[in-house]
Short mmCIF file of C-alpha atoms in Angstrom, two decimals:
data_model
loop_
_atom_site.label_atom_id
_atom_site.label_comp_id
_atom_site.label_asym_id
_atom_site.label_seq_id
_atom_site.Cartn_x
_atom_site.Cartn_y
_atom_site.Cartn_z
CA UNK A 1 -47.33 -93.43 -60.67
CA UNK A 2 -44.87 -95.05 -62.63
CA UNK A 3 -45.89 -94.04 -66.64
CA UNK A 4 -45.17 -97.68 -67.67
CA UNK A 5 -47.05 -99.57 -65.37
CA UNK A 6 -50.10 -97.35 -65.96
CA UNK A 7 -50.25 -98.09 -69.75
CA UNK A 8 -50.14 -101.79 -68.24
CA UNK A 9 -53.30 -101.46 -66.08
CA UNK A 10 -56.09 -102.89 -67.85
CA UNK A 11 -53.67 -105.83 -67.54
CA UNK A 12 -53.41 -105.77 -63.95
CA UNK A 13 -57.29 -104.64 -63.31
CA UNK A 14 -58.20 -108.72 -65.39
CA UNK A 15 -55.15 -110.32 -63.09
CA UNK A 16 -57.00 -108.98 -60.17
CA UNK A 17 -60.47 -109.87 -61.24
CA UNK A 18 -59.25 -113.43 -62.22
CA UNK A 19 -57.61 -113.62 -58.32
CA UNK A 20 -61.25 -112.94 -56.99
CA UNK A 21 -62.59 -116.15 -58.37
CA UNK A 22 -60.23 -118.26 -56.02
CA UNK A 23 -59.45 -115.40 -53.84
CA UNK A 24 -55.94 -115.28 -52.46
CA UNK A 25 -55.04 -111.85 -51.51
CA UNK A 26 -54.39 -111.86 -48.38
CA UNK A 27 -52.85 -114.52 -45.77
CA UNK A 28 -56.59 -115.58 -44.89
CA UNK A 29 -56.70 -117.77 -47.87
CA UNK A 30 -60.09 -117.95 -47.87
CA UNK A 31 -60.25 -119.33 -51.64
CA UNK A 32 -63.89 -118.34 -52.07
CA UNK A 33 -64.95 -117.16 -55.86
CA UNK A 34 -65.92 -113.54 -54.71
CA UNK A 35 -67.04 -113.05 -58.73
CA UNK A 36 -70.05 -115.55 -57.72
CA UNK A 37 -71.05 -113.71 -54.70
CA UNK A 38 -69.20 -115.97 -52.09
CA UNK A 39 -67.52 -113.72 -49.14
CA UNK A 40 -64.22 -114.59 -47.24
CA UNK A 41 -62.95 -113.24 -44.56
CA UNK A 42 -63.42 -109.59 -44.91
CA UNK A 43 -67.04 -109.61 -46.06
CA UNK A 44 -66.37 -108.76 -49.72
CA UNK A 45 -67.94 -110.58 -53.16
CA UNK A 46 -66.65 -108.93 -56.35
CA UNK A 47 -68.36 -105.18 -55.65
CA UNK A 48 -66.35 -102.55 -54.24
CA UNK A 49 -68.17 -100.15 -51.52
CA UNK A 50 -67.17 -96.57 -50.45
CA UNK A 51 -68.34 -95.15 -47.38
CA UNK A 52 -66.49 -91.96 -47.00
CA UNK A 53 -64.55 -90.03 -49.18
CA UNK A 54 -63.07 -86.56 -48.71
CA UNK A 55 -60.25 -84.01 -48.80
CA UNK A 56 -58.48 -84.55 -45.70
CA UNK A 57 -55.51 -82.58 -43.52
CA UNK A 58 -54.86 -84.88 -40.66
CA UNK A 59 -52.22 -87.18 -42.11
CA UNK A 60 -48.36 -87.07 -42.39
CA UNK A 61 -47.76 -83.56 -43.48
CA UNK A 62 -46.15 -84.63 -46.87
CA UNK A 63 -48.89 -86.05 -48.45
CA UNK A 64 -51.76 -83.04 -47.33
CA UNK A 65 -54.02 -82.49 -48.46
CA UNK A 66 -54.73 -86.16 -49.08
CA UNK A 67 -57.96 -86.85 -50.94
CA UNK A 68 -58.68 -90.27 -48.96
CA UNK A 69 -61.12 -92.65 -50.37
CA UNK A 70 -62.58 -95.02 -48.03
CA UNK A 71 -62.96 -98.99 -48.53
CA UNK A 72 -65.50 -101.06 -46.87
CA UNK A 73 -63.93 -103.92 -46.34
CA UNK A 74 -61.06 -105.57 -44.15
CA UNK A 75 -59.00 -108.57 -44.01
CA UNK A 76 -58.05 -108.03 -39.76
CA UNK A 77 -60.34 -107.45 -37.24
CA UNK A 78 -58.63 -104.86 -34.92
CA UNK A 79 -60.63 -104.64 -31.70
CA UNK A 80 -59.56 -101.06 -31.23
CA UNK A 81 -60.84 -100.15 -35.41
CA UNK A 82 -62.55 -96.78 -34.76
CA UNK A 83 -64.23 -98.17 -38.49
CA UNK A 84 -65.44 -101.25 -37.42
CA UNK A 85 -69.06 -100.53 -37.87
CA UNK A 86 -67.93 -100.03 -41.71
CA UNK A 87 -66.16 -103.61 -41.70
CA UNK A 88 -68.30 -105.60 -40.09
CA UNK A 89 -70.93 -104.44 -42.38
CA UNK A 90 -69.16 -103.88 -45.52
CA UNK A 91 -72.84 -103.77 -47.58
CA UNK A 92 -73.64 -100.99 -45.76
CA UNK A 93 -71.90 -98.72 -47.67
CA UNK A 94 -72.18 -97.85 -50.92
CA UNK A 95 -71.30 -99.67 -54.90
CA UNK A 96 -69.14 -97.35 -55.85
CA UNK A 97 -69.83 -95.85 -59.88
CA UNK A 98 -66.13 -95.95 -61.34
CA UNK A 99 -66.23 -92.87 -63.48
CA UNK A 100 -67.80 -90.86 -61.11
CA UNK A 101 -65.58 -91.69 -58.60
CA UNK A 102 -62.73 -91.34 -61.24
CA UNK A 103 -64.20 -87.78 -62.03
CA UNK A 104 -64.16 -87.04 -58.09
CA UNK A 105 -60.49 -87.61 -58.18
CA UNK A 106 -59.99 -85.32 -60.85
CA UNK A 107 -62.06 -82.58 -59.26
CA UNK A 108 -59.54 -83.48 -56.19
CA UNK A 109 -56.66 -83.35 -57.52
CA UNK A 110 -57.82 -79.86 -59.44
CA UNK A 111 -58.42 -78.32 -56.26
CA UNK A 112 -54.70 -79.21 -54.98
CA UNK A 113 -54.65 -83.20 -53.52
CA UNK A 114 -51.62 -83.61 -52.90
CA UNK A 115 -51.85 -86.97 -52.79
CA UNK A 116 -54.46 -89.73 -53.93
CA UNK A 117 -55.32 -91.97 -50.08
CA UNK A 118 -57.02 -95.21 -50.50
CA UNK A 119 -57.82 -96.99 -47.22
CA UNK A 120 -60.42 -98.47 -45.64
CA UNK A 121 -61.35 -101.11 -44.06
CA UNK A 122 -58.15 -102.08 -46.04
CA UNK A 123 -57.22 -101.94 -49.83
CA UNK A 124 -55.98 -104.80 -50.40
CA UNK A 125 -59.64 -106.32 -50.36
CA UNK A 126 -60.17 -104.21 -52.63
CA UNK A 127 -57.24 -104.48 -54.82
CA UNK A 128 -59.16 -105.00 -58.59
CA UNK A 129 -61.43 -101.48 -57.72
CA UNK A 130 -58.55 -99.28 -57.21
CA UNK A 131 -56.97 -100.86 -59.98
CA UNK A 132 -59.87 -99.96 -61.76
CA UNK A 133 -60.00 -96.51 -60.69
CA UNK A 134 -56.05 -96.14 -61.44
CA UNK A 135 -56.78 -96.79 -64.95
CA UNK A 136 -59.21 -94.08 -65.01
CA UNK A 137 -57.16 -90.83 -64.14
CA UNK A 138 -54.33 -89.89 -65.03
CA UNK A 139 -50.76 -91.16 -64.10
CA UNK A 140 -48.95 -87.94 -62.53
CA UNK A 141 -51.00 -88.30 -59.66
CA UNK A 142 -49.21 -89.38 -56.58
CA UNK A 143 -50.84 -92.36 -55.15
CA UNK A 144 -51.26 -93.66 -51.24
CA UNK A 145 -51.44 -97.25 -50.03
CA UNK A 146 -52.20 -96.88 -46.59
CA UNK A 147 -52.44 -100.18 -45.44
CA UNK A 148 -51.80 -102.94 -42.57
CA UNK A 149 -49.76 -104.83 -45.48
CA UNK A 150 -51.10 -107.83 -44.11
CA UNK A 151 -51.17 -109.18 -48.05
CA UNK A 152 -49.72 -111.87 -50.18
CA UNK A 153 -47.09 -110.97 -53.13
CA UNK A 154 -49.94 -110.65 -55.79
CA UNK A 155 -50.44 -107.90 -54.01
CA UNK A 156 -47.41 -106.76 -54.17
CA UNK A 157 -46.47 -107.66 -57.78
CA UNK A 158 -50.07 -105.25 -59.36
CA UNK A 159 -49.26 -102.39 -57.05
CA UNK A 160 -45.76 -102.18 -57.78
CA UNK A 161 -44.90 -99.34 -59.90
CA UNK A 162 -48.60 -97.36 -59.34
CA UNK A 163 -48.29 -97.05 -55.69
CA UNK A 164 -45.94 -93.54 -54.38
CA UNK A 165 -45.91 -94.31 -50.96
CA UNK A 166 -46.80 -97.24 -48.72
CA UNK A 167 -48.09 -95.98 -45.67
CA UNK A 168 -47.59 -99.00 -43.55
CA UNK A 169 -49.66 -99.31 -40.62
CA UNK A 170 -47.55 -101.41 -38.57
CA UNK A 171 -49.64 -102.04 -35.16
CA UNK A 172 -48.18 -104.54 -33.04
CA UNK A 173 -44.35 -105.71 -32.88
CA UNK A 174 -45.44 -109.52 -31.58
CA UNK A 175 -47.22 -111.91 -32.80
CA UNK A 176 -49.12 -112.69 -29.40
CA UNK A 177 -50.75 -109.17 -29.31
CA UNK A 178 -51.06 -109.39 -32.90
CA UNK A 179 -53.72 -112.79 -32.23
CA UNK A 180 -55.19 -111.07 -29.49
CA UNK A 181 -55.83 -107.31 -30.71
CA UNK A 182 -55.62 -108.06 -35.10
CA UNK A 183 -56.71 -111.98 -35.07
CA UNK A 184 -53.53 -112.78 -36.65
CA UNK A 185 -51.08 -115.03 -35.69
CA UNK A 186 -48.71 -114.49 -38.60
CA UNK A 187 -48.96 -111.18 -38.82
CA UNK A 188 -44.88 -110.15 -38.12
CA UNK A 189 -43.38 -112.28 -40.56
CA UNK A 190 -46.16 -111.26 -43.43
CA UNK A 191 -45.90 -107.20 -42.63
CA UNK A 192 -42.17 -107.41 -42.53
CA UNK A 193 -41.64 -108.47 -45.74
CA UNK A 194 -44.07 -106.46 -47.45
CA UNK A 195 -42.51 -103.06 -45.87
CA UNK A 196 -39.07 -104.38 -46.96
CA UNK A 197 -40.11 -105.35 -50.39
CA UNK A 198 -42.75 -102.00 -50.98
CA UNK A 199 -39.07 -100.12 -50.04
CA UNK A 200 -37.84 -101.55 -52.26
CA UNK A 201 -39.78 -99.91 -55.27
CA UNK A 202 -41.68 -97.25 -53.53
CA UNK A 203 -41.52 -94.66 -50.51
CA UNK A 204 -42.32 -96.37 -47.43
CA UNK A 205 -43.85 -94.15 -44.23
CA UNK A 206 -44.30 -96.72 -41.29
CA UNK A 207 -47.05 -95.72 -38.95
CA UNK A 208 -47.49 -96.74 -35.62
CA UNK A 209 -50.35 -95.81 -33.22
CA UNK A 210 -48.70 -96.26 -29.63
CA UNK A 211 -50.83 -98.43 -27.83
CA UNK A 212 -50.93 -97.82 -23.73
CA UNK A 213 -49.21 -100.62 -22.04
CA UNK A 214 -47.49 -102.22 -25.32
CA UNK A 215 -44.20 -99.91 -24.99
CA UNK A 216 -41.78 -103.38 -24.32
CA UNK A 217 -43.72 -105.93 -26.50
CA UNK A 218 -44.84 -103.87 -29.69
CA UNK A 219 -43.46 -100.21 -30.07
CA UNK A 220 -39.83 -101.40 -28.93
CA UNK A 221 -39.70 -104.51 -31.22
CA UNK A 222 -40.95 -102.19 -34.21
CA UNK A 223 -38.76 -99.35 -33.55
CA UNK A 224 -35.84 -101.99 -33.36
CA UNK A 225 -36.55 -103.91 -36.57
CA UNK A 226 -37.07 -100.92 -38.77
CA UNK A 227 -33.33 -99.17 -37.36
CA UNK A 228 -32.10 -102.58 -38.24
CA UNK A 229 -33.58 -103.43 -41.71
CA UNK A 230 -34.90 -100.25 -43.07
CA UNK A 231 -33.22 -97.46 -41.31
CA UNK A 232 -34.07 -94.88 -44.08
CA UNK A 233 -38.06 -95.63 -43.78
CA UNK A 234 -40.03 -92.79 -42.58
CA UNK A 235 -41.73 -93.70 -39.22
CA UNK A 236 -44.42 -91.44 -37.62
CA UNK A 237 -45.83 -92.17 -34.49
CA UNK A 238 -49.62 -91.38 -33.77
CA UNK A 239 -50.75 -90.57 -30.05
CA UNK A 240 -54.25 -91.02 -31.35
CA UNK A 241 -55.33 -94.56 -29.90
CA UNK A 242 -58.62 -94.54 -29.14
CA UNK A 243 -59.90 -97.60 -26.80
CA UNK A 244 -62.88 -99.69 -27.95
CA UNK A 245 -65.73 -98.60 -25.33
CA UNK A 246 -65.82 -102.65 -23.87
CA UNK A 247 -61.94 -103.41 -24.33
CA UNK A 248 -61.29 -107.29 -24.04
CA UNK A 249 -57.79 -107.76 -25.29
CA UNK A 250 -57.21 -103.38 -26.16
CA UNK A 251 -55.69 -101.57 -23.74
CA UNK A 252 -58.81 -99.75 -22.05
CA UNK A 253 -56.78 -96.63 -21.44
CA UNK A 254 -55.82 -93.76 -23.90
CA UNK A 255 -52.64 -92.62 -24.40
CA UNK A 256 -50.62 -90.32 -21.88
CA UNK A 257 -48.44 -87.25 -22.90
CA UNK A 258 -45.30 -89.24 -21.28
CA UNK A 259 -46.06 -92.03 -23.15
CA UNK A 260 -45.94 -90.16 -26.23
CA UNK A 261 -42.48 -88.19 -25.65
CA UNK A 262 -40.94 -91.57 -24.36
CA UNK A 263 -41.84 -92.84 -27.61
CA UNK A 264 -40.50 -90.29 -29.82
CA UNK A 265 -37.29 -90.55 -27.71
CA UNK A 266 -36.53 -93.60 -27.77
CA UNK A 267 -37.19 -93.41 -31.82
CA UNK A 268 -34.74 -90.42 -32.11
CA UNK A 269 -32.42 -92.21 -29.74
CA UNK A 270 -32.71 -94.87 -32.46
CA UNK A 271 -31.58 -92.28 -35.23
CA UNK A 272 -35.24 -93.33 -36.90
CA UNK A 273 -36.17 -90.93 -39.32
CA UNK A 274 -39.49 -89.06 -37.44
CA UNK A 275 -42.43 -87.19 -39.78
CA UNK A 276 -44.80 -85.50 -38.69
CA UNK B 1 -82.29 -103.61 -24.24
CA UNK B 2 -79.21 -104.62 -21.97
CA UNK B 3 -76.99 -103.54 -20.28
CA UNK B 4 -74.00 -103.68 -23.28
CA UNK B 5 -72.67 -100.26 -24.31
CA UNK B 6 -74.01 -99.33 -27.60
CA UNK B 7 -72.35 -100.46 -30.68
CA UNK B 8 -71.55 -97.49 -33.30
CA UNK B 9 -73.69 -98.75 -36.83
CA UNK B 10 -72.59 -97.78 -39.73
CA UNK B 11 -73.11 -94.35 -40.37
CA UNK B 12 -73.42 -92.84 -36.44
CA UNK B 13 -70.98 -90.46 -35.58
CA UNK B 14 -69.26 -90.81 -32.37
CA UNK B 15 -68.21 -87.87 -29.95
CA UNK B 16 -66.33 -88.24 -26.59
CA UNK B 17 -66.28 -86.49 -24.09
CA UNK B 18 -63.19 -87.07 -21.48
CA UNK B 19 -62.15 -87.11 -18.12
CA UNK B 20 -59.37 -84.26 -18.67
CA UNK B 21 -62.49 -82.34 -20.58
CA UNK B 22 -60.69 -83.28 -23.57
CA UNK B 23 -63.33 -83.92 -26.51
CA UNK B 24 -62.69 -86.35 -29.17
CA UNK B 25 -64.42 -87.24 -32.68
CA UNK B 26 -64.06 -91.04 -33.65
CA UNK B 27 -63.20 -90.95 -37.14
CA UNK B 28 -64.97 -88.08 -38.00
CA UNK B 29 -66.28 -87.54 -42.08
CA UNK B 30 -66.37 -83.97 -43.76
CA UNK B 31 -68.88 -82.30 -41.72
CA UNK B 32 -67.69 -83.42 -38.40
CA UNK B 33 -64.26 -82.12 -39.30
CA UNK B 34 -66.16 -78.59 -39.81
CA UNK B 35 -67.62 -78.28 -36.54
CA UNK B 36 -63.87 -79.12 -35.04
CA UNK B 37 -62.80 -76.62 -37.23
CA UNK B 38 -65.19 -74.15 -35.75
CA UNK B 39 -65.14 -74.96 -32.06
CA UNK B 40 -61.22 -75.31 -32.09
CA UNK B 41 -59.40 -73.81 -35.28
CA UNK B 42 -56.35 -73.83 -33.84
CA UNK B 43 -55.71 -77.39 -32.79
CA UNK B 44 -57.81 -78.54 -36.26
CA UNK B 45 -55.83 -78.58 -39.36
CA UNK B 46 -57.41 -76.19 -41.54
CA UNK B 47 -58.31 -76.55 -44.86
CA UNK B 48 -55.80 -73.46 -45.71
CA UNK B 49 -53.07 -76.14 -45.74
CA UNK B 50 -51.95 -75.25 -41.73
CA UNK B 51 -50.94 -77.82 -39.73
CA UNK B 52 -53.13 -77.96 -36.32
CA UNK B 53 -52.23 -80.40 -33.52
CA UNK B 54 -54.95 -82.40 -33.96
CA UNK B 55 -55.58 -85.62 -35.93
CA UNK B 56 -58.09 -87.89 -36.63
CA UNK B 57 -58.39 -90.95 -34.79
CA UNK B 58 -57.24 -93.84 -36.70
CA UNK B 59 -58.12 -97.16 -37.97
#
């Protein structure tokens, strides 16, 4: 984190309170006043729910061990979400206590986190708790926003300087799959600028889980765009797609070994930048 | 009942088993992660910092 924006937080944390009364964080622009209970889009009032949190070795290799903490909570509704259960039903999980969770971070970080993880569900729907949290450790820890940076600039302008890397979950390259699979029909436009402008201040790392079947009309288009406007971005590809048991729009299929190596060809063809 | 495959609830843990023989755990928490640890250690990234081949599936 950046030291300055830290001693700005309890700033921030009141800005991102006040955006809950008329809430705007996202392109839903639901406008409900989450502070009096009312819930948009992804399910959320003012409380901020944990349902999993834990030391973790499965991502990118530069940020393991990643102490991920776990958001109920999300602002797309991805038909293939192996969390859905968590999303759907945000009040499921738990009110998270802020120091305690503050103190788990510590005891985290003491045991050799590499890196602080919040995800969900999605963060951004949770912006004002991790901004809350932030304020309660310290600032050398090196923070994760791994997200589908499907948010508005708020967003944007209160994680900006607390946020290391943006781990951009980029999941479709059209918006026509992203209707059918996300339920969003401006979803290119909105996660293309936010990857461009969190490179600008932070370390980007642009995921993409290849999806069976969506080689021409999403992993192509993605692979393209970020060679042409970010060509120093990280990307890592994930062969982990998982199909939803009753698939309507989801390719029903999981991913094949060829697929995979295509994929990773056609990225170093590309002269991407491929982690791991 | 009906005939709709069952929907995971919050909180169920989810365990596949496929075609190939290949098993998978959807989104697995802590413990889950220990028993892949124990029935496969070497394609489960280990909590000694090595890098296995597998990963979790993702959201």
């Amino acid at each position: 984190m950046d030291y300055q924006a830290h001693r700005e937080i309890s700033e921030r944390v009141k800005l991102a309170k006040e955006v809950l009364a008329n809430c705007n964080l996202c392109p839903r622009q639901c406008g409900v006043d989450r502070t009096a209970g009312e819930k948009g889009y992804c399910g959320l009032d003012d409380t901020v729910r944990c349902f999993r949190e834990m030391l973790y070795y499965g991502e990118e290799s530069e940020l393991v061990p990643s102490h991920q903490i776990h958001f109920a909570g999300c602002n797309l509704k991805c038909e293939f979400c192996v969390v859905a259960e968590w999303n759907e039903q945000p009040f499921m999980a738990k009110e998270i206590d802020f120091d305690d969770l503050a103190k788990t971070i510590t005891r985290h970080q003491n045991e050799g986190a590499r890196t602080l993880n919040f995800l969900g569900g999605e963060p951004t729907v949770n912006l004002y708790g991790i901004l809350e949290l932030l304020g309660r450790v310290g600032p050398e820890i090196r923070v994760v926003w791994n997200s589908n940076m499907y948010y508005n600039e708020i967003v944007d302008t209160l994680t900006t300087g607390l946020i290391d890397i943006y781990l951009a979950d980029f999941k479709c390259g059209n918006n026509s799959c992203a209707e059918a699979l996300l339920g969003a029909s401006d979803y290119m436009e909105i996660v293309r600028h936010n990857i461009v402008r969190a490179a600008e201040h932070a370390g980007v790392i642009i995921r993409h889980i290849i999806m069976p079947g969506h080689t021409r009309c999403c992993l192509t288009p993605i692979l393209e765009w970020v060679a042409s406007e970010i060509p120093n971005a990280k990307v890592s590809l994930r062969d982990n797609y998982v199909p939803p048991v009753q698939a309507t729009s989801a390719p029903a299929e999981y991913l094949t070994q060829k697929d995979m190596l295509s994929a990773v060809e056609m990225a170093k063809s590309m002269g991407l930048k491929l982690v791991k | 009942m009906n005939n709709k495959p069952y929907k995971r609830k919050p909180g169920d843990f989810e365990i596949r088993i496929l075609n190939d023989g290949k098993v998978i755990m959807i989104a697995p928490d802590e413990s889950l992660i220990e028993v892949a640890q124990a029935v496969d250690p070497v394609n489960t990234p280990a909590k000694n910092g090595d890098k296995g081949k597998w990963q979790k599936p993702n959201k």
